[in-house]
Coordinates of C-alpha atoms and ligand atoms in Angstrom, one line a residue:
X1 CA -0.2 -20.7 16.7
X2 CA 1.8 -19.7 13.7
X3 CA 5.6 -19.5 13.9
X4 CA 7.0 -16.1 14.7
X5 CA 8.8 -14.4 11.8
X6 CA 12.7 -14.5 12.0
X7 CA 14.2 -11.7 14.2
X8 CA 15.1 -8.6 12.2
X9 CA 18.8 -7.7 11.7
X10 CA 19.6 -4.6 13.7
X11 CA 22.3 -2.5 12.0
X12 CA 24.1 0.8 11.9
X13 CA 24.9 3.1 9.0
X14 CA 28.7 3.5 8.5
X15 CA 28.5 7.3 8.8
X16 CA 27.7 6.9 12.5
X17 CA 31.4 6.0 13.0
X18 CA 33.4 7.5 10.1
X19 CA 33.2 9.6 7.0
X20 CA 36.0 7.8 5.1
X21 CA 35.6 4.2 3.9
X22 CA 39.2 3.3 3.0
X23 CA 40.7 0.4 4.9
X24 CA 41.2 2.4 8.1
X25 CA 37.7 3.8 7.9
X26 CA 36.2 0.3 7.3
X27 CA 37.9 -1.0 10.5
X28 CA 36.5 2.0 12.4
X29 CA 33.0 1.4 11.1
X30 CA 33.0 -2.4 11.5
X31 CA 34.5 -2.4 15.0
X32 CA 32.2 0.5 16.1
X33 CA 29.1 -1.4 14.9
X34 CA 30.3 -4.6 16.6
X35 CA 31.2 -2.9 19.9
X36 CA 27.8 -1.1 20.0
X37 CA 26.1 -4.5 19.8
X38 CA 24.8 -4.3 16.2
X39 CA 24.8 -7.4 13.9
X40 CA 24.9 -5.5 10.6
X41 CA 26.8 -2.7 9.0
X42 CA 25.3 -0.6 6.1
X43 CA 28.1 0.7 4.0
X44 CA 27.6 4.0 2.1
X45 CA 28.8 3.1 -1.4
X46 CA 29.2 6.6 -2.8
X47 CA 31.9 5.5 -5.3
X48 CA 31.3 1.8 -6.2
X49 CA 34.1 2.0 -8.8
X50 CA 36.6 2.9 -6.1
X51 CA 35.3 0.2 -3.6
X52 CA 37.1 -3.0 -2.9
X53 CA 34.4 -5.7 -2.4
X54 CA 36.9 -8.3 -1.2
X55 CA 38.3 -5.9 1.5
X56 CA 34.9 -4.9 2.6
X57 CA 33.8 -8.5 2.9
X58 CA 36.9 -9.4 5.0
X59 CA 36.3 -6.5 7.3
X60 CA 32.7 -7.3 8.1
X61 CA 33.4 -11.0 8.5
X62 CA 36.3 -10.3 10.9
X63 CA 33.8 -8.4 13.0
X64 CA 30.9 -10.9 12.7
X65 CA 28.6 -8.6 10.9
X66 CA 26.2 -8.9 8.0
X67 CA 26.5 -6.3 5.3
X68 CA 24.2 -4.1 3.3
X69 CA 25.1 -1.1 1.1
X70 CA 23.4 2.1 0.1
X71 CA 24.0 5.0 -2.2
X72 CA 22.3 8.1 -3.7
X73 CA 22.8 8.9 -7.4
X74 CA 23.9 12.4 -8.4
X75 CA 23.1 14.7 -11.3
X76 CA 26.0 13.1 -13.2
X77 CA 24.3 9.7 -13.2
X78 CA 20.7 10.5 -12.6
X79 CA 18.5 7.7 -14.0
X80 CA 15.6 10.1 -14.3
X81 CA 17.6 12.3 -16.7
X82 CA 16.3 12.8 -20.3
X83 CA 19.9 12.4 -21.5
X84 CA 20.4 8.7 -22.5
X85 CA 24.1 8.8 -21.6
X86 CA 23.4 10.1 -18.1
X87 CA 20.9 7.3 -17.6
X88 CA 23.4 4.8 -18.8
X89 CA 26.1 6.1 -16.4
X90 CA 23.6 5.7 -13.5
X91 CA 22.6 2.2 -14.6
X92 CA 26.2 1.1 -14.9
X93 CA 27.0 2.6 -11.5
X94 CA 24.2 0.6 -9.9
X95 CA 25.3 -2.6 -11.7
X96 CA 28.8 -2.0 -10.4
X97 CA 27.4 -1.5 -6.9
X98 CA 25.6 -4.8 -7.1
X99 CA 28.9 -6.5 -8.1
X100 CA 30.8 -4.9 -5.1
X101 CA 28.1 -6.1 -2.7
X102 CA 28.1 -9.6 -4.2
X103 CA 31.9 -9.7 -3.9
X104 CA 31.7 -8.5 -0.3
X105 CA 29.1 -11.1 0.6
X106 CA 26.5 -8.4 1.2
X107 CA 22.8 -8.9 1.4
X108 CA 21.0 -5.8 0.1
X109 CA 21.3 -2.7 -2.1
X110 CA 19.2 0.3 -0.9
X111 CA 19.0 4.1 -0.9
X112 CA 18.1 6.7 -3.5
X113 CA 18.7 4.5 -6.5
X114 CA 15.7 5.8 -8.5
X115 CA 16.8 9.4 -9.0
X116 CA 19.6 11.8 -8.0
X117 CA 19.7 12.5 -4.2
X118 CA 19.3 16.3 -4.4
X119 CA 16.8 19.1 -4.3
X120 CA 15.1 19.3 -7.8
X121 CA 13.8 22.7 -9.0
X122 CA 11.1 21.0 -11.2
X123 CA 8.8 18.0 -10.9
X124 CA 9.7 14.6 -12.3
X125 CA 8.7 14.2 -16.0
X126 CA 6.9 11.2 -17.5
X127 CA 10.1 10.5 -19.5
X128 CA 12.1 10.6 -16.3
X129 CA 9.9 8.2 -14.6
X130 CA 10.0 5.8 -17.5
X131 CA 13.8 6.0 -17.7
X132 CA 14.2 5.4 -14.0
X133 CA 11.9 2.4 -14.2
X134 CA 13.7 0.9 -17.1
X135 CA 17.1 1.4 -15.4
X136 CA 15.9 -0.2 -12.2
X137 CA 14.5 -3.2 -14.0
X138 CA 17.9 -3.9 -15.5
X139 CA 19.7 -3.4 -12.2
X140 CA 17.1 -5.6 -10.4
X141 CA 17.6 -8.4 -12.9
X142 CA 21.4 -8.3 -12.4
X143 CA 21.0 -8.2 -8.7
X144 CA 18.5 -11.1 -8.7
X145 CA 21.1 -13.3 -10.4
X146 CA 23.4 -12.4 -7.5
X147 CA 20.7 -13.0 -4.9
X148 CA 20.7 -9.4 -3.8
X149 CA 17.3 -7.6 -3.2
X150 CA 17.1 -4.0 -4.2
X151 CA 15.0 -1.5 -2.2
X152 CA 14.2 2.1 -3.1
X153 CA 14.5 4.6 -0.2
X154 CA 11.5 6.9 0.0
X155 CA 13.0 10.3 0.8
X156 CA 11.5 13.8 1.4
X157 CA 10.9 16.4 -1.3
X158 CA 14.2 18.1 -0.7
X159 CA 16.2 15.0 -1.6
X160 CA 14.2 13.6 -4.6
X161 CA 11.3 14.7 -6.8
X162 CA 10.4 11.1 -7.9
X163 CA 8.9 9.4 -4.9
X164 CA 8.3 11.1 -1.5
X165 CA 5.7 8.8 0.1
X166 CA 5.1 5.0 0.3
X167 CA 2.1 5.4 -2.0
X168 CA 4.2 7.2 -4.7
X169 CA 6.8 4.4 -4.4
X170 CA 4.2 1.6 -4.8
X171 CA 3.2 3.3 -8.1
X172 CA 6.8 3.4 -9.2
X173 CA 7.2 -0.3 -8.3
X174 CA 4.3 -1.0 -10.7
X175 CA 6.1 0.8 -13.5
X176 CA 9.4 -1.0 -12.8
X177 CA 7.5 -4.3 -12.7
X178 CA 10.3 -6.5 -11.4
X179 CA 9.9 -8.8 -8.4
X180 CA 13.4 -8.0 -7.1
X181 CA 12.6 -4.3 -6.4
X182 CA 11.1 -3.4 -3.0
X183 CA 10.6 -0.4 -0.6
X184 CA 12.9 1.1 2.0
X185 CA 11.2 3.4 4.5
X186 CA 13.1 5.9 6.7
X187 CA 11.4 7.4 9.8
X188 CA 13.2 10.7 9.3
X189 CA 11.7 11.1 5.9
X190 CA 8.3 9.7 6.9
X191 CA 8.1 12.3 9.7
X192 CA 8.3 15.0 7.0
X193 CA 6.1 13.6 4.3
X194 CA 3.6 10.9 5.5
X195 CA 0.3 11.5 7.2
X196 CA 1.2 9.2 10.1
X197 CA 3.9 6.6 11.0
X198 CA 1.7 3.5 10.5
X199 CA -0.2 3.9 7.2
X200 CA 2.8 3.8 5.0
X201 CA 4.0 0.6 6.6
X202 CA 0.6 -1.1 6.3
X203 CA 0.2 0.0 2.7
X204 CA 3.6 -1.2 1.8
X205 CA 3.1 -4.5 3.5
X206 CA 5.2 -7.2 2.0
X207 CA 6.9 -4.7 -0.4
X208 CA 8.7 -3.2 2.6
X209 CA 12.1 -4.9 2.9
X210 CA 14.4 -2.3 4.5
X211 CA 14.0 0.2 7.3
X212 CA 16.1 3.2 8.5
X213 CA 15.5 4.5 12.0
X214 CA 16.3 8.2 12.3
X215 CA 15.1 11.0 14.5
X216 CA 13.5 14.2 13.2
X217 CA 16.8 16.0 13.4
X218 CA 18.9 12.8 12.8
X219 CA 20.4 13.0 16.4
X220 CA 19.9 10.8 19.5
X221 CA 16.8 8.6 19.3
X222 CA 14.1 9.9 21.7
X223 CA 15.2 13.6 21.5
X224 CA 13.1 14.5 18.5
X225 CA 9.5 14.4 17.3
X226 CA 9.3 11.0 15.5
X227 CA 6.4 8.8 16.7
X228 CA 8.4 5.7 17.0
X229 CA 5.9 3.8 19.0
X230 CA 3.3 3.9 16.2
X231 CA 6.0 2.9 13.7
X232 CA 7.2 -0.2 15.6
X233 CA 3.6 -1.3 16.2
X234 CA 3.0 -1.1 12.4
X235 CA 6.1 -3.2 11.7
X236 CA 4.9 -5.8 14.2
X237 CA 1.5 -5.8 12.5
X238 CA 2.9 -6.7 9.0
X239 CA 5.4 -9.2 10.5
X240 CA 8.4 -7.2 9.3
X241 CA 11.6 -9.3 9.5
X242 CA 14.0 -7.3 7.3
X243 CA 17.0 -5.1 8.3
X244 CA 16.4 -2.2 10.8
X245 CA 19.3 0.2 10.5
X246 CA 20.1 3.2 12.7
X247 CA 21.0 6.3 10.7
X248 CA 22.4 9.4 12.4
X249 CA 24.5 12.3 11.2
X250 CA 26.5 15.0 13.0
X251 CA 29.1 17.5 11.9
X252 CA 31.3 15.5 14.3
X253 CA 31.7 12.9 11.5
X254 CA 32.0 14.3 8.0
X255 CA 31.7 12.5 4.7
X256 CA 32.9 14.5 1.8
X257 CA 30.3 12.8 -0.4
X258 CA 27.3 12.8 1.9
X259 CA 27.3 15.4 4.5
X260 CA 26.8 18.4 2.3
X261 CA 24.1 16.7 0.2
X262 CA 22.2 15.8 3.4
X263 CA 22.6 19.3 4.9
X264 CA 24.5 18.1 8.0
X265 CA 25.5 21.5 9.4
X266 CA 25.0 21.0 13.1
X267 CA 26.8 19.0 15.7
X268 CA 24.2 16.9 17.4
X269 CA 26.6 14.4 19.1
X270 CA 30.3 13.9 19.5
X271 CA 30.7 10.3 20.8
X272 CA 29.9 7.8 18.1
X273 CA 30.2 4.8 20.6
X274 CA 27.8 6.3 23.1
X275 CA 25.3 7.3 20.4
X276 CA 25.4 3.9 18.7
X277 CA 25.1 1.8 21.9
X278 CA 22.2 3.9 23.0
X279 CA 20.5 3.4 19.6
X280 CA 21.1 -0.3 19.6
X281 CA 19.5 -0.7 23.0
X282 CA 16.6 1.6 22.1
X283 CA 15.8 -0.3 18.9
X284 CA 16.0 -3.7 20.6
X285 CA 13.9 -2.6 23.5
X286 CA 11.3 -1.2 21.2
X287 CA 11.1 -4.4 19.2
X288 CA 10.9 -6.5 22.4
X289 CA 8.1 -4.3 23.6
X290 CA 6.0 -4.7 20.5
X291 CA 6.6 -8.5 20.5
X292 CA 4.5 -8.7 23.6
X293 CA 1.5 -7.3 21.7
X294 CA 0.8 -10.9 20.7
X295 CA -0.2 -11.5 24.3
X296 CA -2.7 -8.7 24.4
Ligands
LIG301 MN1 17.8 6.9 5.3

């Protein structure tokens, strides 16, 4: 028998608990994640220049949590831009995000790092792809020195024009050509763009290092149309052992930076604590169930 892979870290996105990440917001997010039974907090790092890495680190350690951070670039700092200064701003912002994560003792940078997170009205250009790849190689090198892996979140066509499927993303990884850049799959986006919930996981294989669990409407797990059973079985097949982070948004918790970009117009839940505890149990139960497939 081969040894089982290490147990994945089960986490929650900060926006489940609060829309503000000042000191008070960080306490709310960290204590919320801890009380719901999670072992990891994913911090949305919309403004890395305004973030206090030491404070973030103290908050997560005080609550016994591991830390990761995510962000989406904007049109102001889009690394697929054909304007060199805009690409530079994006690259610098990502380098700063790495420094904040390193100072906080965090373990991963993920999200829409490869383009702006927005609806584009034109396809990505060759120049844009090349600019994105060059920027990410520079960020990956800096992150590697800090021991922080970088994973690109594959999002649907309304949130990026660069990569919308795992296969697109694998092609972009070849262009980046750096061993510290990996893939981040999100079930919400997969449900929109992929042909099924297993193939992208199997094709990504070892390149898959980060996972978001979200319903088709980003509300309570089990109340939408995502085929989670197939997805968890695929994770089990590739021996996935990276973070698995619950992501859910409601107009009950509003982030000035994120809610409008993501189109969070509806109130799908009101009680963060109940939502989070439910998600934590659902994810752990699903992973426990697929573990027993080794007995079949
Ligand atoms: Mn996501």
